[in-house]
């Protein structure tokens, strides 16, 4: 038995928060009975419908994609631009991207139909670390990273990094590893623009315990191994204190 909102999220209906909303709005029925209680327990043997559509609990799927540049992190674009869905050739299960990478960014992008895990990995309150390798113009100094660690405000929006480490300095650019706890739109680009070091290349290299596979090239994907899935689940349980 599990909570109804968790069941719906794991069935790939939506995130846990969105499932809560659907339930409270009276759009979910159990054996023909409307319920508005997200915590109601279900076994999965019931006939559960969301907006009159039967929910079938799918096998959970976890996919790692190396997102290349110039692809939108969405499953459909009305303007016909290239999306990450175009790269998932051969995937028959309905999956959705976990979080976002802007069009010019690249690197680790997780896809799944596990709504509960997706919600956990992306909601700021769980403080899941995301690491990025950032190539910026010019020779950056540690003082600049200290400023970003303390936090800045741009157009009334606060930004800050969890950690920052200079990895390489060349004659005309620097390579920095940056750790964030949330992902505001264009956050890293805005922070380094503030320092006067525009971003040249931005690669997400990890999300929580999941690390970008060095053996896959931009545009390639693979299913996560059982060990990787277990690692993510254990990380989630430890963070939630279960």
PDB file of C-alpha atoms in Angstrom:
ATOM      1  CA  UNK A   1       0.000   0.000   0.000  1.00  0.00           C
ATOM      2  CA  UNK A   2       1.200   3.509  -0.750  1.00  0.00           C
ATOM      3  CA  UNK A   3      -0.095   7.053  -0.731  1.00  0.00           C
ATOM      4  CA  UNK A   4      -2.247   7.976  -3.706  1.00  0.00           C
ATOM      5  CA  UNK A   5      -0.092  10.971  -4.663  1.00  0.00           C
ATOM      6  CA  UNK A   6       3.026   8.795  -4.636  1.00  0.00           C
ATOM      7  CA  UNK A   7       1.294   6.117  -6.718  1.00  0.00           C
ATOM      8  CA  UNK A   8       0.274   8.682  -9.345  1.00  0.00           C
ATOM      9  CA  UNK A   9       3.741  10.230  -9.425  1.00  0.00           C
ATOM     10  CA  UNK A  10       5.422   6.845  -9.831  1.00  0.00           C
ATOM     11  CA  UNK A  11       2.929   6.012 -12.587  1.00  0.00           C
ATOM     12  CA  UNK A  12       4.262   8.978 -14.513  1.00  0.00           C
ATOM     13  CA  UNK A  13       1.135  11.136 -14.242  1.00  0.00           C
ATOM     14  CA  UNK A  14       3.023  14.208 -13.028  1.00  0.00           C
ATOM     15  CA  UNK A  15       5.243  15.451 -10.216  1.00  0.00           C
ATOM     16  CA  UNK A  16       4.130  14.759  -6.646  1.00  0.00           C
ATOM     17  CA  UNK A  17       3.088  18.399  -6.214  1.00  0.00           C
ATOM     18  CA  UNK A  18       1.014  18.380  -9.413  1.00  0.00           C
ATOM     19  CA  UNK A  19      -0.590  15.088  -8.369  1.00  0.00           C
ATOM     20  CA  UNK A  20      -1.558  16.662  -5.039  1.00  0.00           C
ATOM     21  CA  UNK A  21      -3.221  19.470  -6.960  1.00  0.00           C
ATOM     22  CA  UNK A  22      -5.127  17.104  -9.256  1.00  0.00           C
ATOM     23  CA  UNK A  23      -6.407  15.125  -6.276  1.00  0.00           C
ATOM     24  CA  UNK A  24      -7.487  18.182  -4.296  1.00  0.00           C
ATOM     25  CA  UNK A  25      -9.315  19.505  -7.355  1.00  0.00           C
ATOM     26  CA  UNK A  26     -11.426  16.335  -7.417  1.00  0.00           C
ATOM     27  CA  UNK A  27     -10.000  15.071 -10.703  1.00  0.00           C
ATOM     28  CA  UNK A  28      -9.016  11.649  -9.347  1.00  0.00           C
ATOM     29  CA  UNK A  29     -11.328   8.703  -8.718  1.00  0.00           C
ATOM     30  CA  UNK A  30     -10.767   5.347  -7.043  1.00  0.00           C
ATOM     31  CA  UNK A  31     -13.190   2.663  -8.211  1.00  0.00           C
ATOM     32  CA  UNK A  32     -15.547   5.401  -9.373  1.00  0.00           C
ATOM     33  CA  UNK A  33     -15.371   7.380  -6.121  1.00  0.00           C
ATOM     34  CA  UNK A  34     -13.919  10.896  -6.134  1.00  0.00           C
ATOM     35  CA  UNK A  35     -11.196  11.406  -3.564  1.00  0.00           C
ATOM     36  CA  UNK A  36      -9.567  14.646  -2.473  1.00  0.00           C
ATOM     37  CA  UNK A  37      -7.092  13.093  -0.045  1.00  0.00           C
ATOM     38  CA  UNK A  38      -3.531  12.803  -1.447  1.00  0.00           C
ATOM     39  CA  UNK A  39      -2.569  10.571   1.499  1.00  0.00           C
ATOM     40  CA  UNK A  40      -5.239   7.955   0.873  1.00  0.00           C
ATOM     41  CA  UNK A  41      -3.662   4.506   0.646  1.00  0.00           C
ATOM     42  CA  UNK A  42      -3.972   2.408  -2.499  1.00  0.00           C
ATOM     43  CA  UNK A  43      -2.621  -0.989  -3.523  1.00  0.00           C
ATOM     44  CA  UNK A  44      -2.581  -0.379  -7.261  1.00  0.00           C
ATOM     45  CA  UNK A  45      -5.254  -3.030  -7.858  1.00  0.00           C
ATOM     46  CA  UNK A  46      -7.985  -0.415  -7.815  1.00  0.00           C
ATOM     47  CA  UNK A  47      -9.340   1.292 -10.923  1.00  0.00           C
ATOM     48  CA  UNK A  48      -7.738   4.690 -10.532  1.00  0.00           C
ATOM     49  CA  UNK A  49      -8.578   7.437 -13.001  1.00  0.00           C
ATOM     50  CA  UNK A  50      -7.246  10.946 -13.515  1.00  0.00           C
ATOM     51  CA  UNK A  51      -9.648  13.147 -15.447  1.00  0.00           C
ATOM     52  CA  UNK A  52     -11.522   9.971 -16.558  1.00  0.00           C
ATOM     53  CA  UNK A  53      -8.361   8.297 -17.861  1.00  0.00           C
ATOM     54  CA  UNK A  54      -7.294   5.020 -16.256  1.00  0.00           C
ATOM     55  CA  UNK A  55      -3.843   5.149 -14.686  1.00  0.00           C
ATOM     56  CA  UNK A  56      -1.695   2.110 -15.262  1.00  0.00           C
ATOM     57  CA  UNK A  57       1.459   1.831 -13.248  1.00  0.00           C
ATOM     58  CA  UNK A  58       4.267   1.523 -15.764  1.00  0.00           C
ATOM     59  CA  UNK A  59       7.633  -0.068 -15.186  1.00  0.00           C
ATOM     60  CA  UNK A  60       9.964   2.674 -14.047  1.00  0.00           C
ATOM     61  CA  UNK A  61      12.544   3.768 -16.603  1.00  0.00           C
ATOM     62  CA  UNK A  62      15.705   5.808 -16.023  1.00  0.00           C
ATOM     63  CA  UNK A  63      17.744   7.215 -18.907  1.00  0.00           C
ATOM     64  CA  UNK A  64      20.912   9.295 -18.985  1.00  0.00           C
ATOM     65  CA  UNK A  65      21.390  11.571 -21.989  1.00  0.00           C
ATOM     66  CA  UNK A  66      24.404  13.709 -22.827  1.00  0.00           C
ATOM     67  CA  UNK A  67      22.456  16.757 -23.960  1.00  0.00           C
ATOM     68  CA  UNK A  68      24.288  18.601 -26.743  1.00  0.00           C
ATOM     69  CA  UNK A  69      24.104  22.318 -27.380  1.00  0.00           C
ATOM     70  CA  UNK A  70      21.314  23.820 -29.476  1.00  0.00           C
ATOM     71  CA  UNK A  71      18.607  21.470 -28.215  1.00  0.00           C
ATOM     72  CA  UNK A  72      15.645  22.595 -26.099  1.00  0.00           C
ATOM     73  CA  UNK A  73      14.903  20.707 -22.883  1.00  0.00           C
ATOM     74  CA  UNK A  74      11.283  19.998 -23.720  1.00  0.00           C
ATOM     75  CA  UNK A  75       9.402  17.167 -25.374  1.00  0.00           C
ATOM     76  CA  UNK A  76       7.715  19.396 -27.952  1.00  0.00           C
ATOM     77  CA  UNK A  77       8.307  22.822 -29.430  1.00  0.00           C
ATOM     78  CA  UNK A  78       5.453  24.500 -31.356  1.00  0.00           C
ATOM     79  CA  UNK A  79       8.010  26.426 -33.417  1.00  0.00           C
ATOM     80  CA  UNK A  80       9.606  23.227 -34.670  1.00  0.00           C
ATOM     81  CA  UNK A  81      12.990  23.730 -33.042  1.00  0.00           C
ATOM     82  CA  UNK A  82      15.130  20.731 -32.083  1.00  0.00           C
ATOM     83  CA  UNK A  83      14.275  19.206 -28.699  1.00  0.00           C
ATOM     84  CA  UNK A  84      15.843  16.526 -26.520  1.00  0.00           C
ATOM     85  CA  UNK A  85      12.938  14.241 -27.457  1.00  0.00           C
ATOM     86  CA  UNK A  86      14.459  14.044 -30.947  1.00  0.00           C
ATOM     87  CA  UNK A  87      17.475  12.274 -29.435  1.00  0.00           C
ATOM     88  CA  UNK A  88      15.595   9.474 -27.648  1.00  0.00           C
ATOM     89  CA  UNK A  89      15.244   7.210 -30.656  1.00  0.00           C
ATOM     90  CA  UNK A  90      14.126   3.726 -29.616  1.00  0.00           C
ATOM     91  CA  UNK A  91      12.598   4.744 -26.263  1.00  0.00           C
ATOM     92  CA  UNK A  92       8.999   3.503 -26.242  1.00  0.00           C
ATOM     93  CA  UNK A  93       8.066   4.387 -22.651  1.00  0.00           C
ATOM     94  CA  UNK A  94       6.751   7.886 -21.988  1.00  0.00           C
ATOM     95  CA  UNK A  95       9.505   9.661 -20.044  1.00  0.00           C
ATOM     96  CA  UNK A  96      10.153  13.303 -19.230  1.00  0.00           C
ATOM     97  CA  UNK A  97      13.313  15.306 -18.510  1.00  0.00           C
ATOM     98  CA  UNK A  98      14.305  15.897 -14.889  1.00  0.00           C
ATOM     99  CA  UNK A  99      15.007  19.620 -14.570  1.00  0.00           C
ATOM    100  CA  UNK A 100      16.243  21.756 -17.426  1.00  0.00           C
ATOM    101  CA  UNK A 101      19.358  22.751 -19.290  1.00  0.00           C
ATOM    102  CA  UNK A 102      19.086  25.826 -21.480  1.00  0.00           C
ATOM    103  CA  UNK A 103      19.608  25.504 -25.212  1.00  0.00           C
ATOM    104  CA  UNK A 104      23.287  26.547 -25.116  1.00  0.00           C
ATOM    105  CA  UNK A 105      24.155  24.276 -22.169  1.00  0.00           C
ATOM    106  CA  UNK A 106      25.129  20.623 -22.387  1.00  0.00           C
ATOM    107  CA  UNK A 107      25.815  17.585 -20.271  1.00  0.00           C
ATOM    108  CA  UNK A 108      23.907  15.280 -17.940  1.00  0.00           C
ATOM    109  CA  UNK A 109      20.143  15.171 -18.429  1.00  0.00           C
ATOM    110  CA  UNK A 110      18.110  12.469 -16.705  1.00  0.00           C
ATOM    111  CA  UNK A 111      14.818  11.184 -18.133  1.00  0.00           C
ATOM    112  CA  UNK A 112      12.337   9.068 -16.193  1.00  0.00           C
ATOM    113  CA  UNK A 113       8.681   8.284 -15.593  1.00  0.00           C
ATOM    114  CA  UNK A 114       9.363   8.233 -11.825  1.00  0.00           C
ATOM    115  CA  UNK A 115       7.570  11.422 -10.829  1.00  0.00           C
ATOM    116  CA  UNK A 116       8.517  11.143  -7.154  1.00  0.00           C
ATOM    117  CA  UNK A 117      12.236  10.962  -7.919  1.00  0.00           C
ATOM    118  CA  UNK A 118      11.968  13.799 -10.428  1.00  0.00           C
ATOM    119  CA  UNK A 119      10.289  16.015  -7.840  1.00  0.00           C
ATOM    120  CA  UNK A 120      12.942  15.157  -5.256  1.00  0.00           C
ATOM    121  CA  UNK A 121      15.866  15.885  -7.567  1.00  0.00           C
ATOM    122  CA  UNK A 122      14.548  19.244  -8.757  1.00  0.00           C
ATOM    123  CA  UNK A 123      12.823  20.872  -5.780  1.00  0.00           C
ATOM    124  CA  UNK A 124      15.149  23.375  -4.028  1.00  0.00           C
ATOM    125  CA  UNK A 125      14.057  22.364  -0.526  1.00  0.00           C
ATOM    126  CA  UNK A 126      15.785  18.980  -0.870  1.00  0.00           C
ATOM    127  CA  UNK A 127      19.121  20.697  -1.651  1.00  0.00           C
ATOM    128  CA  UNK A 128      20.279  18.193  -4.244  1.00  0.00           C
ATOM    129  CA  UNK A 129      23.692  19.286  -5.489  1.00  0.00           C
ATOM    130  CA  UNK A 130      24.216  19.833  -9.208  1.00  0.00           C
ATOM    131  CA  UNK A 131      27.775  20.257 -10.475  1.00  0.00           C
ATOM    132  CA  UNK A 132      28.826  22.072 -13.624  1.00  0.00           C
ATOM    133  CA  UNK A 133      32.057  22.543 -15.523  1.00  0.00           C
ATOM    134  CA  UNK A 134      32.079  26.171 -16.643  1.00  0.00           C
ATOM    135  CA  UNK A 135      34.409  27.668 -19.252  1.00  0.00           C
ATOM    136  CA  UNK A 136      34.523  31.464 -18.895  1.00  0.00           C
ATOM    137  CA  UNK A 137      36.298  34.312 -20.617  1.00  0.00           C
ATOM    138  CA  UNK A 138      39.445  35.698 -18.996  1.00  0.00           C
ATOM    139  CA  UNK A 139      41.527  34.730 -15.994  1.00  0.00           C
ATOM    140  CA  UNK A 140      39.198  34.364 -13.043  1.00  0.00           C
ATOM    141  CA  UNK A 141      40.347  34.839  -9.444  1.00  0.00           C
ATOM    142  CA  UNK A 142      39.319  33.057  -6.250  1.00  0.00           C
ATOM    143  CA  UNK A 143      37.953  36.355  -4.984  1.00  0.00           C
ATOM    144  CA  UNK A 144      35.278  36.244  -7.672  1.00  0.00           C
ATOM    145  CA  UNK A 145      34.141  32.802  -6.568  1.00  0.00           C
ATOM    146  CA  UNK A 146      34.045  34.010  -2.968  1.00  0.00           C
ATOM    147  CA  UNK A 147      31.667  36.785  -4.046  1.00  0.00           C
ATOM    148  CA  UNK A 148      29.373  34.240  -5.710  1.00  0.00           C
ATOM    149  CA  UNK A 149      29.493  31.991  -2.666  1.00  0.00           C
ATOM    150  CA  UNK A 150      28.349  34.852  -0.424  1.00  0.00           C
ATOM    151  CA  UNK A 151      25.624  35.653  -2.933  1.00  0.00           C
ATOM    152  CA  UNK A 152      24.702  38.441  -5.331  1.00  0.00           C
ATOM    153  CA  UNK A 153      21.449  40.094  -6.391  1.00  0.00           C
ATOM    154  CA  UNK A 154      20.653  40.892 -10.024  1.00  0.00           C
ATOM    155  CA  UNK A 155      17.350  42.581 -10.913  1.00  0.00           C
ATOM    156  CA  UNK A 156      16.050  41.835  -7.408  1.00  0.00           C
ATOM    157  CA  UNK A 157      16.757  38.103  -7.774  1.00  0.00           C
ATOM    158  CA  UNK A 158      19.307  36.500  -5.414  1.00  0.00           C
ATOM    159  CA  UNK A 159      21.921  34.109  -6.782  1.00  0.00           C
ATOM    160  CA  UNK A 160      24.657  32.118  -5.104  1.00  0.00           C
ATOM    161  CA  UNK A 161      26.822  29.053  -5.573  1.00  0.00           C
ATOM    162  CA  UNK A 162      27.353  26.304  -3.012  1.00  0.00           C
ATOM    163  CA  UNK A 163      30.989  25.781  -3.983  1.00  0.00           C
ATOM    164  CA  UNK A 164      33.386  26.904  -6.664  1.00  0.00           C
ATOM    165  CA  UNK A 165      36.812  25.588  -7.624  1.00  0.00           C
ATOM    166  CA  UNK A 166      39.167  26.855 -10.306  1.00  0.00           C
ATOM    167  CA  UNK A 167      40.300  23.835 -12.336  1.00  0.00           C
ATOM    168  CA  UNK A 168      42.384  25.424 -15.112  1.00  0.00           C
ATOM    169  CA  UNK A 169      43.506  28.905 -16.163  1.00  0.00           C
ATOM    170  CA  UNK A 170      44.630  29.599 -19.717  1.00  0.00           C
ATOM    171  CA  UNK A 171      45.715  32.774 -21.463  1.00  0.00           C
ATOM    172  CA  UNK A 172      42.200  33.775 -22.491  1.00  0.00           C
ATOM    173  CA  UNK A 173      39.813  31.587 -20.478  1.00  0.00           C
ATOM    174  CA  UNK A 174      39.326  29.740 -17.203  1.00  0.00           C
ATOM    175  CA  UNK A 175      37.664  26.466 -16.265  1.00  0.00           C
ATOM    176  CA  UNK A 176      35.654  26.413 -13.033  1.00  0.00           C
ATOM    177  CA  UNK A 177      33.716  23.643 -11.290  1.00  0.00           C
ATOM    178  CA  UNK A 178      30.571  25.089  -9.746  1.00  0.00           C
ATOM    179  CA  UNK A 179      28.067  23.433  -7.403  1.00  0.00           C
ATOM    180  CA  UNK A 180      24.477  24.689  -7.111  1.00  0.00           C
ATOM    181  CA  UNK A 181      21.543  23.680  -4.942  1.00  0.00           C
ATOM    182  CA  UNK A 182      18.861  25.019  -7.276  1.00  0.00           C
ATOM    183  CA  UNK A 183      18.541  25.870 -10.920  1.00  0.00           C
ATOM    184  CA  UNK A 184      17.168  29.310 -11.636  1.00  0.00           C
ATOM    185  CA  UNK A 185      16.937  30.280 -15.288  1.00  0.00           C
ATOM    186  CA  UNK A 186      20.380  31.112 -16.739  1.00  0.00           C
ATOM    187  CA  UNK A 187      21.706  31.252 -13.162  1.00  0.00           C
ATOM    188  CA  UNK A 188      25.351  30.422 -13.870  1.00  0.00           C
ATOM    189  CA  UNK A 189      25.528  32.699 -16.902  1.00  0.00           C
ATOM    190  CA  UNK A 190      24.072  35.593 -14.929  1.00  0.00           C
ATOM    191  CA  UNK A 191      26.541  35.129 -12.057  1.00  0.00           C
ATOM    192  CA  UNK A 192      29.625  35.007 -14.250  1.00  0.00           C
ATOM    193  CA  UNK A 193      28.397  37.931 -16.351  1.00  0.00           C
ATOM    194  CA  UNK A 194      28.206  39.813 -13.040  1.00  0.00           C
ATOM    195  CA  UNK A 195      31.901  39.078 -12.469  1.00  0.00           C
ATOM    196  CA  UNK A 196      32.818  40.169 -15.993  1.00  0.00           C
ATOM    197  CA  UNK A 197      33.611  36.624 -17.138  1.00  0.00           C
ATOM    198  CA  UNK A 198      30.976  35.593 -19.715  1.00  0.00           C
ATOM    199  CA  UNK A 199      30.354  31.859 -20.043  1.00  0.00           C
ATOM    200  CA  UNK A 200      31.818  30.218 -23.142  1.00  0.00           C
ATOM    201  CA  UNK A 201      30.750  26.639 -22.442  1.00  0.00           C
ATOM    202  CA  UNK A 202      28.604  25.089 -19.707  1.00  0.00           C
ATOM    203  CA  UNK A 203      28.464  21.345 -18.973  1.00  0.00           C
ATOM    204  CA  UNK A 204      26.447  19.694 -16.194  1.00  0.00           C
ATOM    205  CA  UNK A 205      28.585  16.868 -14.877  1.00  0.00           C
ATOM    206  CA  UNK A 206      26.519  15.510 -11.973  1.00  0.00           C
ATOM    207  CA  UNK A 207      23.164  15.554 -10.217  1.00  0.00           C
ATOM    208  CA  UNK A 208      23.198  14.202  -6.689  1.00  0.00           C
ATOM    209  CA  UNK A 209      25.175  10.937  -6.830  1.00  0.00           C
ATOM    210  CA  UNK A 210      24.668  10.493 -10.578  1.00  0.00           C
ATOM    211  CA  UNK A 211      27.730  11.430 -12.634  1.00  0.00           C
ATOM    212  CA  UNK A 212      27.879  12.109 -16.382  1.00  0.00           C
ATOM    213  CA  UNK A 213      29.134   8.993 -18.177  1.00  0.00           C
ATOM    214  CA  UNK A 214      32.445   9.833 -19.846  1.00  0.00           C
ATOM    215  CA  UNK A 215      31.853   7.078 -22.399  1.00  0.00           C
ATOM    216  CA  UNK A 216      28.810   8.650 -24.048  1.00  0.00           C
ATOM    217  CA  UNK A 217      29.110  11.469 -26.554  1.00  0.00           C
ATOM    218  CA  UNK A 218      26.856  14.518 -26.961  1.00  0.00           C
ATOM    219  CA  UNK A 219      23.505  13.323 -28.293  1.00  0.00           C
ATOM    220  CA  UNK A 220      23.931   9.744 -27.016  1.00  0.00           C
ATOM    221  CA  UNK A 221      21.906   8.096 -24.248  1.00  0.00           C
ATOM    222  CA  UNK A 222      21.767   4.901 -22.236  1.00  0.00           C
ATOM    223  CA  UNK A 223      19.595   3.309 -19.561  1.00  0.00           C
ATOM    224  CA  UNK A 224      20.914   3.623 -16.025  1.00  0.00           C
ATOM    225  CA  UNK A 225      22.307   0.451 -14.521  1.00  0.00           C
ATOM    226  CA  UNK A 226      20.532  -1.215 -11.590  1.00  0.00           C
ATOM    227  CA  UNK A 227      23.394  -0.042  -9.374  1.00  0.00           C
ATOM    228  CA  UNK A 228      22.902   3.583 -10.457  1.00  0.00           C
ATOM    229  CA  UNK A 229      19.156   3.421  -9.848  1.00  0.00           C
ATOM    230  CA  UNK A 230      19.735   1.941  -6.400  1.00  0.00           C
ATOM    231  CA  UNK A 231      22.282   4.685  -5.690  1.00  0.00           C
ATOM    232  CA  UNK A 232      19.719   7.365  -6.551  1.00  0.00           C
ATOM    233  CA  UNK A 233      17.028   5.681  -4.461  1.00  0.00           C
ATOM    234  CA  UNK A 234      19.341   5.301  -1.475  1.00  0.00           C
ATOM    235  CA  UNK A 235      20.377   8.955  -1.788  1.00  0.00           C
ATOM    236  CA  UNK A 236      16.717   9.981  -1.870  1.00  0.00           C
ATOM    237  CA  UNK A 237      15.880   7.907   1.194  1.00  0.00           C
ATOM    238  CA  UNK A 238      18.825   9.278   3.157  1.00  0.00           C
ATOM    239  CA  UNK A 239      17.941  12.878   2.263  1.00  0.00           C
ATOM    240  CA  UNK A 240      14.323  12.340   3.295  1.00  0.00           C
ATOM    241  CA  UNK A 241      15.376  10.606   6.517  1.00  0.00           C
ATOM    242  CA  UNK A 242      13.581   7.369   5.725  1.00  0.00           C
TER     243      UNK A 242
END
